[in-house]
């Protein structure tokens, strides 16, 4: 199917870029979206291993992001996830908080990272207290079941401050970086904003999270 070919092409392209950056002294890891239907394909793990060998990238530098959906064959995909984990690559569960299925399966999946759905934090201006409480709960759930938690949808300083104070280790969103061509990435790495541990509170979402 075309979606399998697209995944393989994207993975090879991303890993080749990572190899070039690492050769130039830029130590980065790569995340690639893994469609549920491709995860269920019997050759999925072979494709991943083949791409890693071709690019000369150690498996620990690759994270495959999985969005649980109706297309996910839980029996077959569970075997594939265990095999990917055994290979040494990492798995991320995308869009935690967008439904109940992912919460019910966290304990049985070899997940290294959970990504909290951006739709949640976008509710912050409309319903601040409820959003902060729910975000805090999901961050704690993520930390219980995975190595790290990513909050998606960080589009201003207040969102970043709130996520940091609630214990999220990583973030994703326009306030951190916008999508960019691969050739622009090395230069951006030199000027990227530093998100420190400033004890002062600068925004109302940060104060509410505190």
CSV table of C-alpha atoms in Angstrom, one decimal:
chain,number,residue,atom,x,y,z
A,1,UNK,CA,0.0,0.0,0.0
A,2,UNK,CA,1.1,3.6,-0.5
A,3,UNK,CA,1.0,4.4,3.2
A,4,UNK,CA,3.6,1.7,3.9
A,5,UNK,CA,5.8,3.0,1.1
A,6,UNK,CA,5.4,6.6,2.4
A,7,UNK,CA,6.4,5.5,6.0
A,8,UNK,CA,9.5,3.7,4.7
A,9,UNK,CA,10.6,6.6,2.5
A,10,UNK,CA,10.1,9.1,5.4
A,11,UNK,CA,11.9,6.9,7.8
A,12,UNK,CA,14.9,6.4,5.5
A,13,UNK,CA,15.0,10.2,4.7
A,14,UNK,CA,14.9,11.1,8.4
A,15,UNK,CA,17.5,8.6,9.4
A,16,UNK,CA,19.8,9.6,6.6
A,17,UNK,CA,19.5,13.3,7.8
A,18,UNK,CA,20.2,12.2,11.3
A,19,UNK,CA,23.4,10.3,10.2
A,20,UNK,CA,24.7,13.4,8.4
A,21,UNK,CA,24.0,15.6,11.4
A,22,UNK,CA,25.7,13.2,13.8
A,23,UNK,CA,28.7,13.0,11.5
A,24,UNK,CA,28.9,16.8,11.7
A,25,UNK,CA,28.9,16.7,15.5
A,26,UNK,CA,25.2,17.5,16.0
A,27,UNK,CA,23.9,14.9,18.4
A,28,UNK,CA,20.1,14.5,17.7
A,29,UNK,CA,17.5,11.8,17.9
A,30,UNK,CA,14.8,11.3,15.4
A,31,UNK,CA,11.0,10.7,15.7
A,32,UNK,CA,8.9,9.3,12.9
A,33,UNK,CA,5.2,8.8,12.8
A,34,UNK,CA,4.2,5.1,12.5
A,35,UNK,CA,0.7,4.6,11.0
A,36,UNK,CA,-1.3,2.0,12.9
A,37,UNK,CA,-1.9,0.0,9.7
A,38,UNK,CA,1.8,-0.2,9.0
A,39,UNK,CA,2.5,-1.2,12.6
A,40,UNK,CA,0.2,-4.2,12.0
A,41,UNK,CA,2.1,-5.2,8.8
A,42,UNK,CA,4.1,-8.4,9.3
A,43,UNK,CA,7.2,-6.8,7.7
A,44,UNK,CA,7.1,-3.6,9.9
A,45,UNK,CA,9.9,-4.5,12.2
A,46,UNK,CA,12.1,-5.7,9.3
A,47,UNK,CA,11.6,-2.3,7.6
A,48,UNK,CA,12.6,-0.5,10.8
A,49,UNK,CA,15.7,-2.6,11.3
A,50,UNK,CA,16.7,-2.3,7.6
A,51,UNK,CA,16.4,1.5,7.7
A,52,UNK,CA,18.5,1.7,10.8
A,53,UNK,CA,21.3,-0.4,9.3
A,54,UNK,CA,21.2,1.5,6.0
A,55,UNK,CA,21.6,4.8,7.8
A,56,UNK,CA,24.1,3.5,10.4
A,57,UNK,CA,22.0,4.8,13.2
A,58,UNK,CA,21.8,3.0,16.6
A,59,UNK,CA,18.2,2.0,17.4
A,60,UNK,CA,18.2,4.0,20.6
A,61,UNK,CA,18.3,7.2,18.5
A,62,UNK,CA,14.9,6.4,16.8
A,63,UNK,CA,11.5,7.0,18.3
A,64,UNK,CA,8.4,5.7,16.5
A,65,UNK,CA,5.2,7.7,17.3
A,66,UNK,CA,2.0,5.7,17.4
A,67,UNK,CA,-1.5,7.1,17.3
A,68,UNK,CA,-3.9,4.6,18.7
A,69,UNK,CA,-7.0,4.5,16.4
A,70,UNK,CA,-9.7,2.2,15.2
A,71,UNK,CA,-7.2,0.9,12.6
A,72,UNK,CA,-4.9,-0.5,15.3
A,73,UNK,CA,-5.0,-4.3,15.3
A,74,UNK,CA,-4.2,-4.8,19.0
A,75,UNK,CA,-3.0,-8.4,18.8
A,76,UNK,CA,-0.7,-8.0,15.9
A,77,UNK,CA,0.5,-4.5,16.8
A,78,UNK,CA,1.3,-5.7,20.3
A,79,UNK,CA,3.7,-8.3,19.0
A,80,UNK,CA,5.3,-5.6,16.7
A,81,UNK,CA,5.7,-3.2,19.6
A,82,UNK,CA,7.5,-5.8,21.7
A,83,UNK,CA,9.8,-6.6,18.7
A,84,UNK,CA,10.6,-2.9,18.2
A,85,UNK,CA,11.3,-2.5,21.9
A,86,UNK,CA,13.6,-5.6,21.7
A,87,UNK,CA,15.3,-4.0,18.7
A,88,UNK,CA,16.3,-1.1,20.9
A,89,UNK,CA,14.2,1.6,19.3
A,90,UNK,CA,11.8,3.7,21.3
A,91,UNK,CA,8.0,4.0,21.1
A,92,UNK,CA,5.9,7.0,21.8
A,93,UNK,CA,2.1,7.0,22.3
A,94,UNK,CA,0.7,10.1,20.6
A,95,UNK,CA,-2.3,12.3,21.7
A,96,UNK,CA,-2.8,11.0,25.2
A,97,UNK,CA,-6.0,12.6,26.5
A,98,UNK,CA,-7.8,12.6,23.2
A,99,UNK,CA,-9.7,9.3,24.0
A,100,UNK,CA,-10.0,6.5,26.6
A,101,UNK,CA,-8.4,3.7,24.6
A,102,UNK,CA,-4.8,4.8,25.1
A,103,UNK,CA,-5.3,5.2,28.8
A,104,UNK,CA,-6.5,1.7,29.1
A,105,UNK,CA,-3.6,0.2,27.2
A,106,UNK,CA,-0.7,2.1,28.7
A,107,UNK,CA,0.1,-0.5,31.2
A,108,UNK,CA,0.5,-3.3,28.6
A,109,UNK,CA,2.5,-1.3,25.9
A,110,UNK,CA,6.3,-1.0,25.9
A,111,UNK,CA,6.0,2.8,25.7
A,112,UNK,CA,9.0,5.1,26.4
A,113,UNK,CA,7.3,8.5,25.7
A,114,UNK,CA,3.7,9.8,25.9
A,115,UNK,CA,2.6,12.9,24.1
A,116,UNK,CA,-0.3,14.8,25.6
A,117,UNK,CA,-2.8,15.9,23.0
A,118,UNK,CA,-2.6,19.6,22.0
A,119,UNK,CA,-6.3,20.0,22.1
A,120,UNK,CA,-6.2,19.9,25.9
A,121,UNK,CA,-3.9,22.9,26.5
A,122,UNK,CA,-5.7,24.9,23.9
A,123,UNK,CA,-8.7,24.9,26.4
A,124,UNK,CA,-6.6,26.8,28.9
A,125,UNK,CA,-7.9,30.3,28.1
A,126,UNK,CA,-11.5,29.1,28.1
A,127,UNK,CA,-11.5,26.9,31.2
A,128,UNK,CA,-8.2,27.5,33.1
A,129,UNK,CA,-8.7,25.6,36.3
A,130,UNK,CA,-10.1,22.4,34.8
A,131,UNK,CA,-7.5,22.4,32.1
A,132,UNK,CA,-4.6,22.7,34.6
A,133,UNK,CA,-6.0,20.0,36.8
A,134,UNK,CA,-6.4,17.6,33.8
A,135,UNK,CA,-3.0,18.4,32.4
A,136,UNK,CA,-1.4,17.8,35.8
A,137,UNK,CA,-3.1,14.4,36.0
A,138,UNK,CA,-2.0,13.4,32.5
A,139,UNK,CA,1.6,14.4,33.1
A,140,UNK,CA,1.6,12.3,36.3
A,141,UNK,CA,0.1,9.3,34.4
A,142,UNK,CA,2.6,9.7,31.7
A,143,UNK,CA,5.5,9.8,34.1
A,144,UNK,CA,4.2,6.6,35.8
A,145,UNK,CA,4.2,4.6,32.6
A,146,UNK,CA,6.9,6.1,30.5
A,147,UNK,CA,10.4,7.6,30.6
A,148,UNK,CA,9.3,11.1,29.5
A,149,UNK,CA,6.2,13.2,28.8
A,150,UNK,CA,5.8,15.7,25.9
A,151,UNK,CA,3.1,18.4,26.1
A,152,UNK,CA,2.0,19.3,22.6
A,153,UNK,CA,0.5,22.7,21.6
A,154,UNK,CA,2.9,25.0,23.4
A,155,UNK,CA,2.3,28.1,21.5
A,156,UNK,CA,3.1,30.9,23.9
A,157,UNK,CA,5.3,31.5,27.0
A,158,UNK,CA,2.4,30.9,29.4
A,159,UNK,CA,1.7,27.5,28.0
A,160,UNK,CA,5.4,26.6,28.3
A,161,UNK,CA,5.7,27.9,31.9
A,162,UNK,CA,2.5,25.9,33.0
A,163,UNK,CA,3.7,22.7,31.4
A,164,UNK,CA,7.2,23.0,33.0
A,165,UNK,CA,5.8,23.7,36.5
A,166,UNK,CA,3.4,20.7,36.2
A,167,UNK,CA,6.4,18.5,35.6
A,168,UNK,CA,6.5,17.9,31.9
A,169,UNK,CA,10.0,17.1,30.7
A,170,UNK,CA,9.5,18.0,27.0
A,171,UNK,CA,7.3,20.2,24.9
A,172,UNK,CA,6.3,20.7,21.3
A,173,UNK,CA,4.8,23.7,19.7
A,174,UNK,CA,5.2,27.0,17.8
A,175,UNK,CA,6.6,28.8,20.9
A,176,UNK,CA,9.6,26.4,20.8
A,177,UNK,CA,10.0,26.0,17.1
A,178,UNK,CA,8.0,26.1,13.9
A,179,UNK,CA,8.3,23.5,11.2
A,180,UNK,CA,11.5,24.2,9.1
A,181,UNK,CA,13.4,22.7,6.2
A,182,UNK,CA,16.0,20.1,7.2
A,183,UNK,CA,18.8,22.4,5.9
A,184,UNK,CA,17.8,25.1,8.4
A,185,UNK,CA,17.9,22.8,11.4
A,186,UNK,CA,21.6,22.9,12.2
A,187,UNK,CA,21.6,26.8,12.3
A,188,UNK,CA,18.5,26.8,14.4
A,189,UNK,CA,20.1,24.5,17.0
A,190,UNK,CA,22.8,27.2,17.5
A,191,UNK,CA,20.2,29.9,18.4
A,192,UNK,CA,17.4,27.8,19.9
A,193,UNK,CA,15.7,29.4,22.9
A,194,UNK,CA,16.9,28.1,26.3
A,195,UNK,CA,14.0,27.0,28.6
A,196,UNK,CA,15.6,27.3,32.0
A,197,UNK,CA,14.5,26.7,35.6
A,198,UNK,CA,13.7,30.3,36.4
A,199,UNK,CA,12.0,30.2,39.8
A,200,UNK,CA,10.1,33.5,39.1
A,201,UNK,CA,6.6,33.3,37.7
A,202,UNK,CA,6.0,35.4,34.6
A,203,UNK,CA,2.6,34.4,33.3
A,204,UNK,CA,-0.9,33.8,34.7
A,205,UNK,CA,-1.0,30.1,33.4
A,206,UNK,CA,2.4,29.6,35.2
A,207,UNK,CA,1.0,31.1,38.4
A,208,UNK,CA,-2.1,28.9,38.2
A,209,UNK,CA,0.0,25.8,37.6
A,210,UNK,CA,2.2,26.7,40.6
